[in-house]
mmCIF file of C-alpha atoms in Angstrom:
data_model
loop_
_atom_site.group_PDB
_atom_site.id
_atom_site.type_symbol
_atom_site.label_atom_id
_atom_site.label_comp_id
_atom_site.label_asym_id
_atom_site.label_seq_id
_atom_site.Cartn_x
_atom_site.Cartn_y
_atom_site.Cartn_z
ATOM 1 C CA UNK A 19 26.427 -28.795 -16.877
ATOM 2 C CA UNK A 20 26.268 -29.479 -13.135
ATOM 3 C CA UNK A 21 23.345 -27.889 -11.261
ATOM 4 C CA UNK A 22 25.568 -26.019 -8.789
ATOM 5 C CA UNK A 23 27.330 -24.336 -11.715
ATOM 6 C CA UNK A 24 24.138 -23.591 -13.548
ATOM 7 C CA UNK A 25 23.698 -19.914 -14.306
ATOM 8 C CA UNK A 26 20.419 -18.551 -15.471
ATOM 9 C CA UNK A 27 20.039 -15.153 -17.046
ATOM 10 C CA UNK A 28 16.645 -13.572 -16.606
ATOM 11 C CA UNK A 29 15.294 -10.480 -18.216
ATOM 12 C CA UNK A 30 13.221 -8.618 -15.660
ATOM 13 C CA UNK A 31 11.774 -5.194 -16.467
ATOM 14 C CA UNK A 32 14.576 -4.429 -18.877
ATOM 15 C CA UNK A 33 17.251 -5.294 -16.312
ATOM 16 C CA UNK A 34 19.445 -8.365 -16.527
ATOM 17 C CA UNK A 35 19.491 -10.293 -13.285
ATOM 18 C CA UNK A 36 22.174 -12.934 -12.889
ATOM 19 C CA UNK A 37 21.183 -15.857 -10.726
ATOM 20 C CA UNK A 38 23.375 -18.770 -9.803
ATOM 21 C CA UNK A 39 22.951 -22.144 -8.120
ATOM 22 C CA UNK A 40 19.997 -22.827 -5.877
ATOM 23 C CA UNK A 41 19.173 -19.126 -5.443
ATOM 24 C CA UNK A 42 17.221 -19.233 -8.697
ATOM 25 C CA UNK A 43 14.200 -21.126 -9.729
ATOM 26 C CA UNK A 44 13.429 -21.936 -13.326
ATOM 27 C CA UNK A 45 10.354 -19.724 -13.213
ATOM 28 C CA UNK A 46 9.541 -16.478 -11.529
ATOM 29 C CA UNK A 47 7.290 -16.737 -8.513
ATOM 30 C CA UNK A 48 3.924 -15.084 -8.786
ATOM 31 C CA UNK A 49 3.583 -11.672 -7.197
ATOM 32 C CA UNK A 50 1.061 -11.211 -4.409
ATOM 33 C CA UNK A 51 -1.968 -9.303 -5.726
ATOM 34 C CA UNK A 52 -4.218 -9.078 -2.691
ATOM 35 C CA UNK A 53 -6.182 -8.793 -0.625
ATOM 36 C CA UNK A 54 -4.504 -6.524 1.898
ATOM 37 C CA UNK A 55 -3.167 -8.629 4.757
ATOM 38 C CA UNK A 56 -4.297 -8.385 8.372
ATOM 39 C CA UNK A 57 -1.057 -6.540 9.170
ATOM 40 C CA UNK A 58 -1.772 -4.020 6.415
ATOM 41 C CA UNK A 59 -5.370 -3.633 7.497
ATOM 42 C CA UNK A 60 -4.304 -3.075 11.110
ATOM 43 C CA UNK A 61 -1.739 -0.482 10.008
ATOM 44 C CA UNK A 62 -4.425 1.459 8.150
ATOM 45 C CA UNK A 63 -6.897 1.173 11.016
ATOM 46 C CA UNK A 64 -4.333 2.342 13.566
ATOM 47 C CA UNK A 65 -3.346 5.412 11.568
ATOM 48 C CA UNK A 66 -6.824 6.344 10.360
ATOM 49 C CA UNK A 67 -8.453 5.935 13.752
ATOM 50 C CA UNK A 68 -12.014 4.783 14.336
ATOM 51 C CA UNK A 69 -14.857 7.289 14.121
ATOM 52 C CA UNK A 70 -18.346 5.827 14.674
ATOM 53 C CA UNK A 71 -19.998 9.052 13.456
ATOM 54 C CA UNK A 72 -19.694 10.997 10.210
ATOM 55 C CA UNK A 73 -16.881 13.530 9.986
ATOM 56 C CA UNK A 74 -15.209 15.568 7.254
ATOM 57 C CA UNK A 75 -11.594 15.671 6.215
ATOM 58 C CA UNK A 76 -9.565 18.705 5.116
ATOM 59 C CA UNK A 77 -10.917 18.270 1.560
ATOM 60 C CA UNK A 78 -14.522 18.376 2.824
ATOM 61 C CA UNK A 79 -15.101 14.683 2.099
ATOM 62 C CA UNK A 80 -17.694 12.977 4.284
ATOM 63 C CA UNK A 81 -16.123 10.017 6.087
ATOM 64 C CA UNK A 82 -16.968 7.425 8.702
ATOM 65 C CA UNK A 83 -15.274 4.491 10.391
ATOM 66 C CA UNK A 84 -11.627 4.080 9.400
ATOM 67 C CA UNK A 85 -11.452 6.819 6.797
ATOM 68 C CA UNK A 86 -14.192 5.389 4.597
ATOM 69 C CA UNK A 87 -15.107 8.066 2.059
ATOM 70 C CA UNK A 88 -18.872 8.138 1.595
ATOM 71 C CA UNK A 89 -19.851 7.583 -1.989
ATOM 72 C CA UNK A 90 -23.161 8.164 -3.744
ATOM 73 C CA UNK A 91 -26.029 7.084 -1.523
ATOM 74 C CA UNK A 92 -24.272 4.380 0.482
ATOM 75 C CA UNK A 93 -23.710 6.520 3.556
ATOM 76 C CA UNK A 94 -27.342 7.593 3.499
ATOM 77 C CA UNK A 95 -28.158 4.016 4.480
ATOM 78 C CA UNK A 96 -25.828 4.047 7.496
ATOM 79 C CA UNK A 97 -27.213 4.862 10.915
ATOM 80 C CA UNK A 98 -24.383 6.103 13.160
ATOM 81 C CA UNK A 99 -22.926 5.174 15.426
ATOM 82 C CA UNK A 100 -21.470 2.285 13.439
ATOM 83 C CA UNK A 101 -19.601 -0.597 15.024
ATOM 84 C CA UNK A 102 -15.938 -1.511 14.590
ATOM 85 C CA UNK A 103 -17.108 -4.529 12.586
ATOM 86 C CA UNK A 104 -19.159 -2.344 10.232
ATOM 87 C CA UNK A 105 -16.250 0.081 9.850
ATOM 88 C CA UNK A 106 -13.884 -2.792 9.025
ATOM 89 C CA UNK A 107 -16.275 -4.092 6.359
ATOM 90 C CA UNK A 108 -16.546 -0.631 4.802
ATOM 91 C CA UNK A 109 -12.765 -0.255 4.823
ATOM 92 C CA UNK A 110 -12.199 -3.651 3.182
ATOM 93 C CA UNK A 111 -14.725 -2.802 0.476
ATOM 94 C CA UNK A 112 -13.069 0.537 -0.235
ATOM 95 C CA UNK A 113 -9.571 -0.960 -0.252
ATOM 96 C CA UNK A 114 -10.418 -2.981 -3.366
ATOM 97 C CA UNK A 115 -9.972 0.073 -5.599
ATOM 98 C CA UNK A 116 -6.603 0.859 -3.985
ATOM 99 C CA UNK A 117 -5.506 -2.756 -4.395
ATOM 100 C CA UNK A 118 -6.445 -2.484 -8.077
ATOM 101 C CA UNK A 119 -4.364 0.689 -8.325
ATOM 102 C CA UNK A 120 -1.299 -1.041 -6.856
ATOM 103 C CA UNK A 121 -1.771 -4.049 -9.132
ATOM 104 C CA UNK A 122 -2.199 -1.866 -12.220
ATOM 105 C CA UNK A 123 0.873 0.256 -11.572
ATOM 106 C CA UNK A 124 3.497 -2.040 -10.075
ATOM 107 C CA UNK A 125 4.895 -3.618 -13.214
ATOM 108 C CA UNK A 126 8.097 -5.125 -11.993
ATOM 109 C CA UNK A 127 9.333 -7.309 -9.234
ATOM 110 C CA UNK A 128 7.635 -9.923 -7.190
ATOM 111 C CA UNK A 129 5.769 -8.152 -4.415
ATOM 112 C CA UNK A 130 5.216 -10.203 -1.332
ATOM 113 C CA UNK A 131 2.050 -9.815 0.739
ATOM 114 C CA UNK A 132 3.648 -7.354 3.171
ATOM 115 C CA UNK A 133 5.014 -5.132 0.396
ATOM 116 C CA UNK A 134 1.663 -5.158 -1.384
ATOM 117 C CA UNK A 135 -0.173 -4.244 1.827
ATOM 118 C CA UNK A 136 2.248 -1.416 2.643
ATOM 119 C CA UNK A 137 1.695 0.026 -0.837
ATOM 120 C CA UNK A 138 -2.074 -0.242 -0.407
ATOM 121 C CA UNK A 139 -1.846 1.698 2.880
ATOM 122 C CA UNK A 140 0.309 4.351 1.191
ATOM 123 C CA UNK A 141 -2.152 4.604 -1.705
ATOM 124 C CA UNK A 142 -5.203 4.650 0.563
ATOM 125 C CA UNK A 143 -3.760 7.633 2.427
ATOM 126 C CA UNK A 144 -2.429 9.595 -0.558
ATOM 127 C CA UNK A 145 -4.462 8.438 -3.531
ATOM 128 C CA UNK A 146 -3.708 6.494 -6.674
ATOM 129 C CA UNK A 147 -2.419 9.552 -8.540
ATOM 130 C CA UNK A 148 0.270 10.120 -5.906
ATOM 131 C CA UNK A 149 1.404 6.513 -6.223
ATOM 132 C CA UNK A 150 1.511 6.810 -10.029
ATOM 133 C CA UNK A 151 3.679 9.940 -9.897
ATOM 134 C CA UNK A 152 5.931 8.830 -7.046
ATOM 135 C CA UNK A 153 9.644 8.062 -7.161
ATOM 136 C CA UNK A 154 8.710 5.126 -4.915
ATOM 137 C CA UNK A 155 6.842 3.492 -7.818
ATOM 138 C CA UNK A 156 9.501 4.474 -10.340
ATOM 139 C CA UNK A 157 12.239 2.850 -8.251
ATOM 140 C CA UNK A 158 10.143 -0.213 -7.507
ATOM 141 C CA UNK A 159 9.430 -0.693 -11.204
ATOM 142 C CA UNK A 160 13.198 -0.590 -11.790
ATOM 143 C CA UNK A 161 13.659 -3.360 -9.196
ATOM 144 C CA UNK A 162 15.286 -0.940 -6.746
ATOM 145 C CA UNK A 163 13.406 -2.257 -3.704
ATOM 146 C CA UNK A 164 15.772 -0.636 -1.209
ATOM 147 C CA UNK A 165 15.559 2.724 -2.970
ATOM 148 C CA UNK A 166 11.777 2.431 -3.160
ATOM 149 C CA UNK A 167 11.576 1.722 0.563
ATOM 150 C CA UNK A 168 13.521 4.916 1.320
ATOM 151 C CA UNK A 169 10.878 6.937 -0.546
ATOM 152 C CA UNK A 170 8.169 6.282 2.058
ATOM 153 C CA UNK A 171 9.797 8.763 4.451
ATOM 154 C CA UNK A 172 9.535 11.586 1.901
ATOM 155 C CA UNK A 173 5.726 11.542 2.056
ATOM 156 C CA UNK A 174 5.374 12.932 5.581
ATOM 157 C CA UNK A 175 4.092 16.443 4.884
ATOM 158 C CA UNK A 176 0.677 18.009 5.137
ATOM 159 C CA UNK A 177 0.276 21.485 3.679
ATOM 160 C CA UNK A 178 4.047 21.564 3.182
ATOM 161 C CA UNK A 179 4.874 20.858 6.815
ATOM 162 C CA UNK A 180 6.289 17.653 8.294
ATOM 163 C CA UNK A 181 3.810 16.075 10.690
ATOM 164 C CA UNK A 182 4.592 13.504 13.380
ATOM 165 C CA UNK A 183 1.501 11.489 12.412
ATOM 166 C CA UNK A 184 2.560 11.114 8.784
ATOM 167 C CA UNK A 185 6.155 10.472 9.789
ATOM 168 C CA UNK A 186 4.964 7.583 11.994
ATOM 169 C CA UNK A 187 2.651 6.218 9.315
ATOM 170 C CA UNK A 188 5.325 6.261 6.618
ATOM 171 C CA UNK A 189 7.788 4.580 9.005
ATOM 172 C CA UNK A 190 5.198 1.871 9.759
ATOM 173 C CA UNK A 191 4.517 1.378 6.040
ATOM 174 C CA UNK A 192 8.236 1.100 5.322
ATOM 175 C CA UNK A 193 8.663 -1.360 8.190
ATOM 176 C CA UNK A 194 5.869 -3.540 6.797
ATOM 177 C CA UNK A 195 7.252 -3.181 3.253
ATOM 178 C CA UNK A 196 10.713 -4.299 4.405
ATOM 179 C CA UNK A 197 9.577 -7.069 6.756
ATOM 180 C CA UNK A 198 10.983 -10.559 6.158
ATOM 181 C CA UNK A 199 14.245 -9.014 4.910
ATOM 182 C CA UNK A 200 12.559 -7.757 1.742
ATOM 183 C CA UNK A 201 14.743 -4.644 1.566
#
């Protein structure tokens, strides 16, 4: 059979995907699994804001830097004010658990680095449990990338009310998720 007429049938997450010609490769490309890209890190930093001193969030968590949640005795060793560099290091360290959450729960598709980073930002803001229960994840795991991208906008409420800050953050996450014509 000629290569331009070659048709390969792949089974991907229970869905048949028909690929023809040069659009297909003989093997699936490996999904990006981290770390969060510079664009993702900058998105998080921009929307979290930098605080060189300790502060508390609405859930009474003690935070510092770019939304770093103090754990155990680690924050007892910090001497505020901290620098942007220190805050970035703390953020990167804390992001590892959110990256693990994304990797553990996205079971389908081939995430690119931008999509992975957008999901990490989403998960960092809302928590792993929200990602697990979201229609965004459900659609993504069914290879509905476009449908998944539309779900970002639905997570723009705080205490039941739409907020401009969350609306902007979700739009930025969706933009990163869909960059490079991924949606």
